[in-house]
Short mmCIF file of C-alpha atoms in Angstrom, two decimals:
data_model
loop_
_atom_site.label_atom_id
_atom_site.label_comp_id
_atom_site.label_asym_id
_atom_site.label_seq_id
_atom_site.Cartn_x
_atom_site.Cartn_y
_atom_site.Cartn_z
CA MET A 1 0.00 0.00 0.00
CA HIS A 2 1.21 3.49 -0.88
CA PHE A 3 0.65 6.78 0.94
CA HIS A 4 0.31 10.27 -0.47
CA ASN A 5 0.51 11.62 3.08
CA GLU A 6 1.94 9.34 5.76
CA GLN A 7 1.15 11.78 8.57
CA LEU A 8 -2.51 11.80 7.57
CA ALA A 9 -2.48 8.00 7.55
CA LYS A 10 -1.07 7.95 11.09
CA GLU A 11 -3.80 10.34 12.25
CA TYR A 12 -6.55 8.16 10.79
CA LEU A 13 -5.08 4.95 12.21
CA SER A 14 -4.84 6.57 15.64
CA ARG A 15 -8.64 6.86 15.76
CA ILE A 16 -9.84 4.13 13.37
CA SER A 17 -8.67 0.59 13.97
CA TYR A 18 -6.85 -1.40 11.31
CA PHE A 19 -9.47 -4.15 11.73
CA ARG A 20 -12.33 -1.72 11.05
CA LEU A 21 -10.66 -0.46 7.88
CA LYS A 22 -9.65 -3.79 6.41
CA TYR A 23 -13.03 -4.56 4.80
CA PHE A 24 -12.80 -1.31 2.87
CA TRP A 25 -9.74 -2.60 1.01
CA ILE A 26 -10.81 -6.22 0.53
CA ASP A 27 -10.94 -5.89 -3.27
CA MET A 28 -7.57 -4.13 -3.28
CA LEU A 29 -5.80 -7.36 -2.32
CA ASP A 30 -4.28 -9.75 -4.82
CA LYS A 31 -6.30 -12.98 -4.67
CA ASP A 32 -3.24 -15.18 -5.01
CA SER A 33 -0.67 -13.53 -2.76
CA GLY A 34 -2.98 -11.71 -0.36
CA ASN A 35 -0.81 -8.63 -0.72
CA PHE A 36 -2.04 -5.21 -1.77
CA LYS A 37 -2.20 -4.59 -5.49
CA GLU A 38 0.50 -2.27 -6.81
CA ASP A 39 -1.74 0.75 -7.37
CA THR A 40 -3.34 0.72 -3.90
CA TYR A 41 -3.28 3.98 -1.94
CA PHE A 42 -4.35 4.49 1.66
CA GLU A 43 -6.19 7.66 0.68
CA ASP A 44 -8.51 5.62 -1.57
CA VAL A 45 -9.42 3.44 1.41
CA ILE A 46 -10.23 6.54 3.46
CA ASP A 47 -12.32 7.87 0.58
CA ARG A 48 -14.50 4.78 0.84
CA TYR A 49 -14.64 5.05 4.62
CA GLU A 50 -15.76 8.68 4.53
CA LEU A 51 -18.44 7.94 1.94
CA ASP A 52 -19.73 5.10 4.09
CA LYS A 53 -19.87 7.33 7.17
CA SER A 54 -21.79 10.06 5.32
CA PHE A 55 -24.13 7.48 3.80
CA ARG A 56 -24.96 6.06 7.23
CA ARG A 57 -25.81 9.50 8.59
CA ILE A 58 -28.21 10.17 5.74
CA MET A 59 -29.90 6.81 6.20
CA PHE A 60 -30.22 7.26 9.96
CA ASP A 61 -32.24 10.44 9.42
CA ALA A 62 -34.29 8.77 6.69
CA ILE A 63 -35.15 5.81 8.91
CA GLU A 64 -36.17 8.21 11.69
CA THR A 65 -38.75 9.73 9.33
CA LEU A 66 -39.98 6.26 8.40
CA GLU A 67 -40.06 5.02 12.00
CA VAL A 68 -42.21 7.94 13.15
CA GLY A 69 -44.44 7.46 10.11
CA ILE A 70 -44.99 3.73 10.55
CA ARG A 71 -45.83 4.26 14.23
CA THR A 72 -48.36 6.92 13.30
CA ARG A 73 -50.00 4.77 10.61
CA ILE A 74 -50.25 1.74 12.90
CA ILE A 75 -51.63 3.73 15.84
CA SER A 76 -54.24 5.64 13.83
CA THR A 77 -55.36 2.71 11.65
CA PHE A 78 -55.93 0.26 14.50
CA SER A 79 -57.19 2.71 17.12
CA LEU A 80 -59.82 4.18 14.80
CA SER A 81 -60.89 0.78 13.48
CA THR A 82 -61.17 -0.99 16.83
CA GLY A 83 -62.42 2.00 18.81
CA THR A 84 -59.98 1.41 21.64
CA GLY A 85 -56.46 2.41 22.52
CA LEU A 86 -55.81 -1.02 24.02
CA TRP A 87 -56.24 -2.98 20.80
CA TYR A 88 -52.66 -4.25 20.98
CA LEU A 89 -53.71 -6.49 23.92
CA ASP A 90 -56.28 -8.34 21.78
CA ASN A 91 -54.68 -11.54 20.52
CA ARG A 92 -57.52 -12.04 18.03
CA LEU A 93 -55.85 -9.44 15.83
CA PHE A 94 -52.67 -11.50 15.65
CA GLU A 95 -51.66 -14.69 13.89
CA ASN A 96 -49.42 -16.34 16.49
CA LYS A 97 -50.61 -16.05 20.10
CA HIS A 98 -47.19 -16.83 21.58
CA TYR A 99 -45.51 -14.13 19.48
CA HIS A 100 -48.30 -11.75 20.44
CA LYS A 101 -47.59 -12.29 24.14
CA GLU A 102 -43.87 -11.72 23.53
CA PHE A 103 -44.71 -8.54 21.62
CA VAL A 104 -46.87 -7.07 24.39
CA LEU A 105 -44.30 -7.85 27.07
CA LYS A 106 -41.56 -6.33 24.89
CA LEU A 107 -43.72 -3.23 24.43
CA LYS A 108 -44.15 -2.92 28.19
CA TYR A 109 -40.45 -3.55 28.78
CA GLU A 110 -39.45 -0.79 26.34
CA PHE A 111 -42.07 1.54 27.83
CA GLY A 112 -40.73 0.82 31.32
CA ARG A 113 -37.19 1.67 30.23
CA SER A 114 -38.19 4.91 28.51
CA THR A 115 -36.98 8.18 29.99
CA ASP A 116 -39.77 10.17 28.34
CA PRO A 117 -41.73 12.14 30.97
CA TYR A 118 -45.11 10.78 29.85
CA ALA A 119 -43.90 7.19 30.35
CA ARG A 120 -42.40 7.94 33.77
CA ASP A 121 -45.56 9.80 34.83
CA PHE A 122 -47.84 6.96 33.69
CA ILE A 123 -45.89 4.34 35.61
CA ARG A 124 -45.64 6.50 38.74
CA GLU A 125 -49.36 7.27 38.74
CA SER A 126 -50.48 3.69 37.98
CA LYS A 127 -52.03 1.67 40.79
CA ILE A 128 -50.53 -1.49 39.31
CA TRP A 129 -47.68 -1.52 36.79
CA ASP A 130 -46.58 -5.02 35.83
CA GLU A 131 -44.08 -5.44 33.00
CA LEU A 132 -44.27 -9.22 33.22
CA SER A 133 -47.96 -9.68 32.46
CA PHE A 134 -51.00 -8.16 30.75
CA GLU A 135 -52.43 -7.30 34.15
CA GLY A 136 -52.64 -3.92 35.82
CA ASP A 137 -52.70 -0.55 34.09
CA ASN A 138 -51.75 -0.55 30.42
CA PRO A 139 -51.05 2.61 28.39
CA ASP A 140 -53.08 3.37 25.28
CA ALA A 141 -51.47 2.46 21.98
CA TRP A 142 -50.70 6.07 21.07
CA MET A 143 -48.56 6.24 24.20
CA ILE A 144 -46.87 2.84 24.44
CA ILE A 145 -46.10 2.43 20.74
CA GLU A 146 -44.25 5.76 20.77
CA THR A 147 -41.53 4.05 22.82
CA ALA A 148 -41.43 0.87 20.72
CA SER A 149 -38.27 0.08 18.80
CA PHE A 150 -38.32 -0.31 15.02
CA GLY A 151 -37.64 -4.03 15.43
CA THR A 152 -40.64 -4.43 17.74
CA LEU A 153 -42.89 -2.61 15.26
CA SER A 154 -41.61 -4.79 12.42
CA LYS A 155 -42.32 -8.01 14.32
CA MET A 156 -45.74 -6.77 15.39
CA TYR A 157 -46.74 -5.95 11.83
CA LYS A 158 -45.55 -9.33 10.57
CA ASN A 159 -47.65 -11.14 13.20
CA LEU A 160 -50.90 -9.34 12.41
CA LYS A 161 -53.64 -11.58 11.00
CA ALA A 162 -52.43 -12.66 7.57
CA GLN A 163 -53.72 -10.33 4.86
CA SER A 164 -56.23 -8.78 7.28
CA SER A 165 -57.96 -5.64 6.06
CA LEU A 166 -56.07 -3.49 8.58
CA GLN A 167 -52.69 -4.99 7.76
CA SER A 168 -53.35 -4.54 4.05
CA ALA A 169 -54.61 -0.98 4.59
CA ILE A 170 -51.28 0.06 6.11
CA ALA A 171 -49.37 -1.53 3.21
CA LYS A 172 -51.52 0.35 0.70
CA GLU A 173 -50.91 3.64 2.53
CA PHE A 174 -47.23 3.07 1.80
CA GLY A 175 -47.92 2.36 -1.86
CA LEU A 176 -47.49 -1.42 -1.74
CA ASN A 177 -49.73 -4.21 -2.99
CA SER A 178 -49.60 -6.50 0.01
CA SER A 179 -48.67 -6.78 3.66
CA LYS A 180 -46.10 -9.44 2.75
CA GLU A 181 -44.18 -6.85 0.76
CA LEU A 182 -44.22 -4.28 3.56
CA SER A 183 -43.36 -6.90 6.18
CA SER A 184 -40.33 -8.04 4.18
CA TRP A 185 -39.16 -4.47 3.70
CA LEU A 186 -39.57 -3.57 7.38
CA GLU A 187 -37.52 -6.60 8.41
CA SER A 188 -34.68 -5.57 6.10
CA ILE A 189 -34.85 -1.95 7.23
CA SER A 190 -34.78 -3.04 10.88
CA VAL A 191 -31.47 -4.79 10.19
CA LEU A 192 -30.15 -1.68 8.45
CA ARG A 193 -31.22 0.53 11.35
CA ASN A 194 -29.44 -1.66 13.90
CA MET A 195 -26.28 -1.68 11.80
CA ILE A 196 -26.27 2.10 11.58
CA ALA A 197 -27.08 2.53 15.28
CA HIS A 198 -24.01 0.42 16.11
CA HIS A 199 -21.85 2.26 13.55
CA SER A 200 -21.39 -0.85 11.40
CA ARG A 201 -20.24 -0.33 7.83
CA LEU A 202 -22.56 -0.49 4.83
CA TRP A 203 -19.62 -1.02 2.51
CA TYR A 204 -19.61 -4.45 0.86
CA LYS A 205 -22.18 -5.66 3.39
CA VAL A 206 -24.32 -8.69 2.59
CA PHE A 207 -27.82 -8.53 4.08
CA ALA A 208 -29.25 -11.84 5.27
CA LYS A 209 -32.74 -10.30 5.23
CA LYS A 210 -33.22 -9.41 1.58
CA PRO A 211 -36.24 -7.24 0.68
CA VAL A 212 -38.66 -8.86 -1.74
CA ASN A 213 -39.36 -7.46 -5.18
CA ILE A 214 -42.77 -5.83 -5.45
CA LYS A 215 -45.39 -6.24 -8.12
CA GLY A 216 -46.07 -3.26 -10.33
CA TYR A 217 -45.52 0.40 -9.46
CA HIS A 218 -42.57 0.51 -11.87
CA GLU A 219 -43.32 4.17 -12.60
CA LYS A 220 -42.40 5.01 -8.97
CA TRP A 221 -40.04 2.16 -8.20
CA LEU A 222 -37.59 0.34 -10.46
CA ASN A 223 -37.75 -0.40 -14.17
CA GLN A 224 -37.39 -4.10 -13.43
CA ASP A 225 -37.01 -6.43 -10.46
CA MET A 226 -33.89 -6.08 -8.35
CA THR A 227 -31.21 -8.65 -9.06
CA ASP A 228 -30.16 -10.93 -6.23
CA ASN A 229 -26.96 -8.90 -5.88
CA GLN A 230 -28.93 -5.66 -5.53
CA ARG A 231 -31.28 -7.22 -2.98
CA LYS A 232 -28.49 -8.48 -0.75
CA ARG A 233 -26.45 -5.28 -0.95
CA THR A 234 -27.13 -1.83 0.45
CA PHE A 235 -28.85 -0.69 -2.75
CA GLY A 236 -31.88 -2.88 -2.13
CA VAL A 237 -32.79 -1.84 1.38
CA VAL A 238 -31.89 1.82 0.76
CA SER A 239 -34.22 1.87 -2.25
CA CYS A 240 -36.97 0.46 -0.01
CA VAL A 241 -36.41 3.19 2.58
CA LEU A 242 -36.55 5.84 -0.12
CA TYR A 243 -39.79 4.44 -1.57
CA LEU A 244 -41.52 4.33 1.81
CA VAL A 245 -40.34 7.78 2.87
CA ASN A 246 -41.52 9.14 -0.49
CA SER A 247 -45.03 7.98 0.45
CA LEU A 248 -44.81 9.90 3.72
CA ASP A 249 -43.00 13.00 2.49
CA PRO A 250 -42.82 13.38 -1.30
CA LYS A 251 -40.68 16.51 -0.89
CA ASN A 252 -37.88 14.80 1.05
CA ASN A 253 -34.32 15.22 -0.24
CA ILE A 254 -32.87 11.82 0.67
CA LYS A 255 -32.17 10.88 -2.93
CA GLU A 256 -30.42 14.18 -3.58
CA GLN A 257 -28.25 13.77 -0.48
CA ILE A 258 -27.16 10.28 -1.53
CA ILE A 259 -26.39 11.37 -5.08
CA LYS A 260 -24.39 14.30 -3.70
CA ILE A 261 -22.14 12.16 -1.49
CA PHE A 262 -21.52 9.83 -4.43
CA SER A 263 -20.47 12.84 -6.51
CA LEU A 264 -18.11 13.99 -3.74
CA HIS A 265 -16.34 10.63 -3.89
CA PRO A 266 -16.21 9.91 -7.64
CA LYS A 267 -13.40 7.35 -7.39
CA VAL A 268 -15.32 5.08 -5.03
CA PRO A 269 -16.72 1.98 -6.82
CA ILE A 270 -20.31 2.18 -5.61
CA TYR A 271 -21.19 -1.06 -7.40
CA MET A 272 -19.79 -2.69 -4.24
CA LEU A 273 -22.83 -1.22 -2.47
CA GLY A 274 -25.10 -2.72 -5.13
CA PHE A 275 -25.39 0.51 -7.14
CA THR A 276 -24.61 -1.14 -10.45
CA ASP A 277 -24.56 0.37 -13.96
CA GLY A 278 -27.81 2.12 -14.86
CA TRP A 279 -29.07 2.59 -11.31
CA ARG A 280 -29.81 6.28 -11.94
CA GLU A 281 -32.17 5.31 -14.79
CA ASN A 282 -34.68 3.82 -12.36
CA PRO A 283 -37.67 6.11 -11.65
CA ILE A 284 -37.06 6.21 -7.91
CA TRP A 285 -33.48 7.41 -8.46
CA LYS A 286 -34.08 9.86 -11.32
#
């Protein structure tokens, strides 16, 4: 590996571990010898690292918008339809009763750990607060779901009665044909969110939870189905986030921010993130 500026390299390596950086240069190694290829420069590795860091920041903000939106849609749809704020306790709305119990207890656990004043006040003023059962005082959905994690919301949505009218209604509000599509996307986005929250790299990452291709909507989505490589790379789940946020806030600038950071790092091979040739020709990225 070569260095344009050795002092700069020392400064980076003093705050970013060698182990953390090594996956950013994986394709810069000779497959036979395992040594760096002749034209490898440390500054090119840092270029990739900085793009990845900027990308994660953009996606964190985007997922925040989506997380608030999905909470709002779930709360309003179910509360208005059932006529009660305690609908989440009704296992008849859910497919698997065991998973439903786990969901409610997780909701109460997260609510109990919240530092938000409304959560602390509710627990303090309750005659009986029991995190380990359905008994006692339970907050209305519009209160308790506000403290739910994205992962909890994703699992809850997946366990709703299969293709129920309410589950399907939420999917349609996000511009999707079915609840299976939205459920798949939320699972993938939950993984992305956790990665970003723990400062994990997006670069050359393979996602075990691959978002499904959707039927139709090519005028707002992609010209054709995502390839398996696009689905398992960052491109797939990021495109899903963008599509869902577009349904909540059509005037968002997420796409423009992503395109800008790519332009600021023109030497970075973004195909390693799944952004392969022609990606800008897709309607969602135009």
